[in-house]
Coordinates of C-alpha atoms and ligand atoms in Angstrom, one line a residue:
X1 CA -46.9 31.7 93.7
X2 CA -45.7 30.2 90.4
X3 CA -42.0 31.0 90.7
X4 CA -40.0 28.4 88.8
X5 CA -43.0 26.9 87.1
X6 CA -43.3 26.6 83.3
X7 CA -46.8 27.2 82.0
X8 CA -47.7 26.5 78.4
X9 CA -50.7 28.2 77.0
X10 CA -52.2 26.7 73.8
X11 CA -54.4 29.2 72.0
X12 CA -56.6 28.0 69.2
X13 CA -58.8 29.9 66.8
X14 CA -61.8 30.9 68.8
X15 CA -63.1 34.4 69.3
X16 CA -62.2 34.3 73.0
X17 CA -58.5 34.1 72.1
X18 CA -58.1 37.8 73.0
X19 CA -58.8 36.9 76.7
X20 CA -55.6 34.9 76.8
X21 CA -53.5 38.0 76.8
X22 CA -54.9 38.7 80.2
X23 CA -54.3 35.1 81.4
X24 CA -50.7 35.3 80.2
X25 CA -50.2 38.6 82.0
X26 CA -51.7 37.3 85.2
X27 CA -49.5 34.3 85.2
X28 CA -46.4 36.5 84.6
X29 CA -47.4 38.5 87.6
X30 CA -47.4 35.3 89.6
X31 CA -43.8 34.8 88.5
X32 CA -44.5 31.9 86.1
X33 CA -42.3 31.3 83.0
X34 CA -45.1 31.5 80.4
X35 CA -44.8 30.1 76.8
X36 CA -47.6 30.5 74.3
X37 CA -48.2 28.2 71.4
X38 CA -50.9 29.3 68.8
X39 CA -52.7 27.7 66.0
X40 CA -52.6 29.5 62.6
X41 CA -56.3 30.3 63.0
X42 CA -55.6 31.9 66.4
X43 CA -53.3 34.4 64.8
X44 CA -56.4 35.9 63.1
X45 CA -57.8 36.9 66.5
X46 CA -54.7 38.0 68.4
X47 CA -51.1 38.4 67.3
X48 CA -48.1 36.3 68.5
X49 CA -46.3 39.6 69.2
X50 CA -48.8 40.4 72.0
X51 CA -47.9 37.3 73.8
X52 CA -44.2 37.7 73.2
X53 CA -44.3 41.2 74.8
X54 CA -46.3 40.0 77.7
X55 CA -44.3 36.8 78.4
X56 CA -40.9 37.8 77.2
X57 CA -40.7 34.4 75.4
X58 CA -41.0 33.4 71.8
X59 CA -44.6 32.6 70.8
X60 CA -44.6 29.4 68.6
X61 CA -47.0 29.1 65.7
X62 CA -45.2 26.8 63.2
X63 CA -43.8 23.4 63.9
X64 CA -41.2 23.9 61.1
X65 CA -40.1 27.4 61.9
X66 CA -36.3 27.3 61.6
X67 CA -35.7 30.4 63.8
X68 CA -36.6 28.6 67.0
X69 CA -34.7 29.1 70.2
X70 CA -35.2 25.7 71.8
X71 CA -34.1 22.2 70.8
X72 CA -37.1 20.6 69.1
X73 CA -39.4 23.1 70.7
X74 CA -42.6 21.0 70.6
X75 CA -41.0 18.2 72.6
X76 CA -39.0 20.5 74.9
X77 CA -42.1 22.6 75.7
X78 CA -44.4 19.6 76.1
X79 CA -42.1 17.7 78.4
X80 CA -40.8 20.5 80.5
X81 CA -44.2 22.1 81.2
X82 CA -45.6 22.1 84.8
X83 CA -49.1 22.8 83.5
X84 CA -50.6 23.1 80.0
X85 CA -53.8 25.0 79.4
X86 CA -55.5 25.0 76.0
X87 CA -57.9 27.9 75.9
X88 CA -60.0 28.7 74.0
X89 CA -60.2 25.1 72.7
X90 CA -62.0 25.1 69.4
X91 CA -64.2 22.2 68.2
X92 CA -61.4 21.6 65.7
X93 CA -58.5 21.3 68.2
X94 CA -60.7 19.1 70.5
X95 CA -61.4 16.8 67.6
X96 CA -57.8 16.6 66.6
X97 CA -56.6 15.9 70.1
X98 CA -59.2 13.3 70.7
X99 CA -57.9 11.4 67.7
X100 CA -54.2 11.8 68.3
X101 CA -53.7 14.1 65.3
X102 CA -50.5 16.2 65.5
X103 CA -50.4 18.3 62.4
X104 CA -49.5 21.7 63.8
X105 CA -47.3 23.3 66.5
X106 CA -50.1 23.1 69.2
X107 CA -51.2 19.6 68.7
X108 CA -47.6 18.3 68.4
X109 CA -46.7 20.1 71.7
X110 CA -49.7 18.6 73.6
X111 CA -48.9 14.9 72.7
X112 CA -45.5 14.6 74.6
X113 CA -46.8 16.6 77.6
X114 CA -46.7 14.6 80.9
X115 CA -48.0 17.5 83.1
X116 CA -51.6 18.2 83.9
X117 CA -53.3 19.3 80.6
X118 CA -56.5 21.4 80.9
X119 CA -58.8 22.0 78.0
X120 CA -61.3 24.9 78.0
X121 CA -63.9 24.3 75.2
X122 CA -65.3 27.6 73.8
X123 CA -67.6 27.9 70.9
X124 CA -71.2 28.5 69.8
X125 CA -73.7 26.6 71.9
X126 CA -74.9 24.5 69.0
X127 CA -71.4 23.5 68.1
X128 CA -70.8 22.6 71.7
X129 CA -73.9 20.5 71.9
X130 CA -73.1 18.6 68.7
X131 CA -72.8 15.0 69.8
X132 CA -69.5 14.6 67.9
X133 CA -67.9 17.5 69.9
X134 CA -69.4 16.0 73.1
X135 CA -68.0 12.6 72.3
X136 CA -64.6 14.1 71.7
X137 CA -64.7 16.0 75.0
X138 CA -65.6 12.8 76.8
X139 CA -62.9 10.9 75.1
X140 CA -60.3 13.5 76.2
X141 CA -61.6 13.4 79.8
X142 CA -61.3 9.6 79.7
X143 CA -57.6 10.0 78.8
X144 CA -57.0 12.2 81.8
X145 CA -57.2 15.6 80.3
X146 CA -59.1 18.0 82.7
X147 CA -62.0 19.6 81.0
X148 CA -62.8 23.1 82.2
X149 CA -66.6 23.5 81.9
X150 CA -67.6 26.5 79.7
X151 CA -69.8 29.2 81.1
X152 CA -73.3 30.1 80.0
X153 CA -74.3 33.5 78.7
X154 CA -74.4 35.8 75.8
X155 CA -72.0 34.5 73.1
X156 CA -70.0 36.4 70.5
X157 CA -72.2 34.8 67.8
X158 CA -75.1 36.5 69.5
X159 CA -76.7 33.3 70.7
X160 CA -77.3 32.7 74.4
X161 CA -76.2 29.5 76.0
X162 CA -73.2 27.5 77.0
X163 CA -69.9 27.9 75.3
X164 CA -68.3 31.0 76.8
X165 CA -64.7 30.8 77.9
X166 CA -64.7 31.1 81.7
X167 CA -63.3 34.3 83.2
X168 CA -59.5 34.7 83.2
X169 CA -59.3 34.4 87.0
X170 CA -61.0 31.0 86.8
X171 CA -58.5 29.8 84.2
X172 CA -55.6 31.0 86.4
X173 CA -57.1 29.2 89.4
X174 CA -57.1 25.9 87.5
X175 CA -53.4 26.4 86.7
X176 CA -52.6 27.2 90.3
X177 CA -54.5 24.1 91.4
X178 CA -52.5 22.0 88.9
X179 CA -49.0 23.1 89.8
X180 CA -48.6 25.8 92.4
X181 CA -47.8 23.4 95.2
X182 CA -46.4 19.9 95.8
X183 CA -49.3 17.5 96.3
X184 CA -48.3 16.4 99.8
X185 CA -52.0 16.3 100.9
X186 CA -53.1 14.4 97.9
X187 CA -56.1 12.2 98.7
X188 CA -56.5 13.4 102.3
X189 CA -59.9 14.6 103.5
X190 CA -59.6 17.8 105.5
X191 CA -62.3 19.7 107.2
X192 CA -61.7 23.4 108.1
X193 CA -64.0 25.6 110.0
X194 CA -63.9 29.3 109.5
X195 CA -65.5 32.7 110.3
X196 CA -67.8 33.7 113.2
X197 CA -71.0 32.2 114.4
X198 CA -74.2 34.2 115.0
X199 CA -76.4 33.5 118.0
X200 CA -79.9 34.9 117.6
X201 CA -81.2 37.0 120.4
X202 CA -84.5 37.5 118.7
X203 CA -85.5 37.6 115.0
X204 CA -83.7 40.9 114.6
X205 CA -80.5 40.9 116.8
X206 CA -77.7 38.4 117.2
X207 CA -74.4 38.0 119.2
X208 CA -71.3 37.4 117.1
X209 CA -67.6 38.2 117.1
X210 CA -64.9 39.9 115.0
X211 CA -63.8 36.9 113.0
X212 CA -63.5 37.6 109.2
X213 CA -62.8 34.0 108.1
X214 CA -59.5 35.1 106.5
X215 CA -57.3 32.5 108.4
X216 CA -59.7 29.6 107.8
X217 CA -60.1 30.5 104.1
X218 CA -56.3 30.7 103.7
X219 CA -56.0 27.2 105.3
X220 CA -58.7 25.9 102.9
X221 CA -56.9 27.4 99.9
X222 CA -53.5 26.1 100.8
X223 CA -54.8 22.6 101.6
X224 CA -56.7 22.5 98.3
X225 CA -53.5 23.6 96.4
X226 CA -51.6 20.8 98.2
X227 CA -54.1 18.2 96.8
X228 CA -56.5 17.7 99.7
X229 CA -60.2 17.2 99.4
X230 CA -61.3 20.2 101.4
X231 CA -64.6 20.8 103.2
X232 CA -64.9 24.4 104.5
X233 CA -67.6 24.9 107.1
X234 CA -68.0 28.6 107.3
X235 CA -70.0 31.2 109.2
X236 CA -71.1 34.4 107.5
X237 CA -68.2 36.3 106.0
X238 CA -67.7 39.0 103.3
X239 CA -64.8 37.1 101.6
X240 CA -65.0 34.7 98.7
X241 CA -64.3 31.0 99.5
X242 CA -61.4 29.5 97.5
X243 CA -62.3 27.5 94.4
X244 CA -62.4 23.7 94.3
X245 CA -63.5 23.3 98.0
X246 CA -66.8 22.1 99.2
X247 CA -68.4 25.0 101.1
X248 CA -70.9 24.4 103.9
X249 CA -72.5 27.6 105.1
X250 CA -73.7 27.8 108.7
X251 CA -75.0 30.6 111.0
X252 CA -75.0 29.4 114.6
X253 CA -72.7 27.4 116.8
X254 CA -75.3 24.6 116.7
X255 CA -75.3 24.6 112.9
X256 CA -71.5 24.4 112.9
X257 CA -71.5 21.6 115.5
X258 CA -73.9 19.6 113.4
X259 CA -72.0 20.3 110.1
X260 CA -68.7 19.2 111.7
X261 CA -69.8 16.2 113.8
X262 CA -71.8 14.7 110.9
X263 CA -68.7 14.8 108.7
X264 CA -65.9 14.2 111.2
X265 CA -65.7 10.4 110.8
X266 CA -64.6 10.7 107.2
X267 CA -61.9 13.2 107.8
X268 CA -58.1 12.6 108.1
X269 CA -57.5 16.1 109.4
X270 CA -59.8 18.6 111.1
X271 CA -58.8 22.2 111.8
X272 CA -61.1 24.3 113.8
X273 CA -60.2 27.9 113.1
X274 CA -63.7 29.3 113.4
X275 CA -64.4 31.7 116.3
X276 CA -67.4 30.1 117.8
X277 CA -69.4 32.1 120.3
X278 CA -69.2 30.3 123.7
X279 CA -72.7 31.4 124.7
X280 CA -76.0 31.8 123.2
X281 CA -79.2 33.4 124.4
X282 CA -81.7 31.1 126.1
X283 CA -85.2 30.6 124.9
X284 CA -84.6 31.9 121.4
X285 CA -86.9 29.3 119.9
X286 CA -89.7 30.4 122.1
X287 CA -89.0 34.0 121.4
X288 CA -89.4 34.7 125.1
X289 CA -86.8 37.4 125.3
X290 CA -88.6 40.7 126.0
X291 CA -86.9 44.0 125.7
X292 CA -87.4 45.7 129.0
X293 CA -86.6 49.4 129.3
X294 CA -83.3 49.8 131.0
X295 CA -82.6 46.0 131.3
X296 CA -79.8 45.0 129.0
X297 CA -79.2 41.6 130.5
X298 CA -79.8 38.5 128.3
X299 CA -80.0 35.0 129.9
X300 CA -77.3 32.9 128.3
X301 CA -76.3 29.2 128.0
X302 CA -73.1 27.6 126.7
X303 CA -72.9 26.5 123.1
X304 CA -71.8 23.0 122.1
X305 CA -68.1 22.5 122.4
X306 CA -67.1 21.3 119.0
X307 CA -63.4 20.8 119.8
X308 CA -64.2 18.7 122.9
X309 CA -66.5 16.5 120.8
X310 CA -63.7 16.0 118.2
X311 CA -61.1 15.2 120.8
X312 CA -63.4 12.7 122.5
X313 CA -64.4 11.0 119.2
X314 CA -60.9 11.1 117.5
X315 CA -60.4 8.3 115.1
X316 CA -57.2 6.3 114.8
X317 CA -54.7 8.3 112.7
X318 CA -56.9 11.4 112.6
X319 CA -55.2 14.8 113.4
X320 CA -57.1 17.5 115.1
X321 CA -56.0 21.1 115.4
X322 CA -57.9 23.8 117.4
X323 CA -57.2 27.5 117.5
X324 CA -56.9 29.6 120.6
X325 CA -57.2 33.4 120.7
X326 CA -55.9 34.8 123.9
X327 CA -55.5 38.2 125.3
X328 CA -53.3 37.1 128.2
X329 CA -51.3 34.0 129.3
X330 CA -51.4 32.7 125.8
X331 CA -49.0 29.7 126.2
X332 CA -50.4 28.6 129.5
X333 CA -54.0 28.7 128.4
X334 CA -53.3 27.1 125.1
X335 CA -51.4 24.2 126.7
X336 CA -54.3 23.7 129.1
X337 CA -56.7 23.7 126.1
X338 CA -54.5 21.1 124.2
X339 CA -54.8 18.7 127.2
X340 CA -58.4 19.4 128.2
X341 CA -59.8 19.0 124.6
X342 CA -57.5 16.0 123.9
X343 CA -56.4 17.4 120.5
X344 CA -53.1 17.1 118.6
X345 CA -52.3 20.8 118.2
X346 CA -53.3 24.2 119.2
X347 CA -52.5 27.1 116.9
X348 CA -52.5 30.1 119.3
X349 CA -52.3 33.8 118.8
X350 CA -52.2 36.7 121.1
X351 CA -54.8 39.2 120.1
X352 CA -52.9 42.0 121.8
X353 CA -49.9 41.7 119.4
X354 CA -50.0 44.0 116.4
X355 CA -50.2 42.0 113.1
X356 CA -52.1 39.1 114.7
X357 CA -55.7 38.1 115.1
X358 CA -59.0 39.1 113.4
X359 CA -59.2 41.0 110.2
X360 CA -55.5 41.4 109.5
X361 CA -53.8 39.9 106.5
X362 CA -50.9 38.7 108.7
X363 CA -50.7 36.6 111.8
X364 CA -48.2 35.7 114.5
X365 CA -48.9 32.2 115.6
X366 CA -47.5 29.7 118.0
X367 CA -48.0 26.0 117.2
X368 CA -48.3 24.0 120.4
X369 CA -48.2 20.2 120.4
X370 CA -47.6 17.7 123.3
X371 CA -43.8 17.9 122.7
X372 CA -43.2 21.2 120.9
X373 CA -43.9 24.9 120.9
X374 CA -43.0 26.5 117.6
X375 CA -43.2 30.3 117.5
X376 CA -43.7 31.5 114.0
X377 CA -42.6 35.0 112.9
X378 CA -45.1 37.5 111.5
X379 CA -46.3 36.0 108.2
X380 CA -49.1 36.4 105.7
X381 CA -52.2 34.3 106.6
X382 CA -51.4 32.0 103.6
X383 CA -47.8 31.5 104.8
X384 CA -49.1 30.7 108.3
X385 CA -51.6 28.3 106.7
X386 CA -48.7 26.5 104.9
X387 CA -46.7 26.3 108.1
X388 CA -49.7 24.8 110.0
X389 CA -50.2 22.2 107.3
X390 CA -46.4 21.4 107.2
X391 CA -46.6 20.7 111.0
X392 CA -49.8 18.6 110.6
X393 CA -48.2 16.5 107.9
X394 CA -44.9 16.0 109.8
X395 CA -46.9 15.0 112.9
X396 CA -49.1 12.4 111.2
Ligands
FMN1 C1 -65.1 35.0 63.5 C2 -64.8 33.6 63.8 C3 -65.0 33.1 65.1 C4 -64.8 31.8 65.5 N1 -64.9 31.4 66.8 C5 -64.8 30.1 67.1 C6 -65.0 29.7 68.4 O1 -65.2 30.5 69.3 N2 -64.9 28.3 68.7 C7 -64.6 27.4 67.7 O2 -64.5 26.2 68.0 N3 -64.4 27.8 66.4 C8 -64.5 29.1 66.1 N4 -64.3 29.5 64.8 C9 -63.9 28.5 63.8 C10 -62.4 28.2 63.9 O3 -61.6 29.3 63.8 C11 -62.1 27.2 62.8 O4 -62.7 25.9 63.1 C12 -60.6 26.9 62.7 O5 -60.3 26.0 61.7 C13 -60.0 26.4 64.0 O6 -58.6 26.2 63.8 P1 -57.7 25.7 65.1 O7 -58.5 24.7 65.8 O8 -56.5 25.2 64.4 O9 -57.4 27.0 65.8 C14 -64.4 30.9 64.5 C15 -64.2 31.3 63.2 C16 -64.5 32.6 62.8 C17 -64.3 33.1 61.4

């Protein structure tokens, strides 16, 4: 996901510096070109050689090192980076950066950087709470540096509180958000529904379906990486929602209807990928359903039609995409759905084809608009999500 991207990691002299070996390794596995710049203090906690082996690039520690491989390395690295992460960021490096000091290799490399620069403060809780440090952090944020909030917990100094470097996975997610994709959805509000709904029969049992939420979550992740402000309205799933999206958890079709319709006016794009149950048991509220020996029938009523509501109330310039899961006559049924629901696109899949549908990591989709019918090959759900978003953008 980071192929062709140059990531600079700035490591300063905090105890959490050792965690950056993992971060470097994770980024290399994502095919990034990783360069590490360390302060002299950082070399007391982890060696430059560790980073050189992991990244296969020279690790810079000294501005005046004459054995360097790049032309004026601090300027070259700073200006060619796609993303720059300083982690752990000591109180000292934060103070220097907030005041434009450039007296070592790391600080001199940050100043010429034009890419997103992220700073992850990590230190003892009392150091972090010191108003001087807090002012410096605020000053850096006001200059456009992204501050990665530190975690709370048991610290290396044996105090408990805020100041922990966030987990390696979290740091990598920040880097992905910063540079994995072009920001062609920057500033767009996009609402995505995902997962199944649950329709209570009684306080114990419910009706649901096989949706795992994978497709909707992949859409939310890709839209977020492309710069959108994402709201993910999700039924119960066992997977973790992507970072940096607003998650609205719902259970029933009614909950989802309310969550979507109350937010639909402020959205530029709405993609309904959730598998909403079409029917719900009647009289649930009154709890009137009685289990009668031998009688398995449950009186049902239709749930609210979210897509029809969205089609009826479509705003000028808004794009609405629905999903259709078919077991037969996929194209014909999907075209009918496109017209009947008055939406802009139907992403259809045939549940009978291997590699498509619920629970799989792949999907085979057909994108149907008024004028086009695009058959996608078998792709991962993230690739499908990107293709759906490409089509949405080109149609708007
Ligand atoms: C064992 C030890 C652990 C330290 N951990 C931290 C830390 O987590 N955060 C911090 O801001 N400073 C920490 N320091 C202090 C810094 O290493 C010190 O301020 C140093 O001058 C920072 O230099 P640098 O910002 O150039 O890397 C630690 C010092 C020692 C001896």
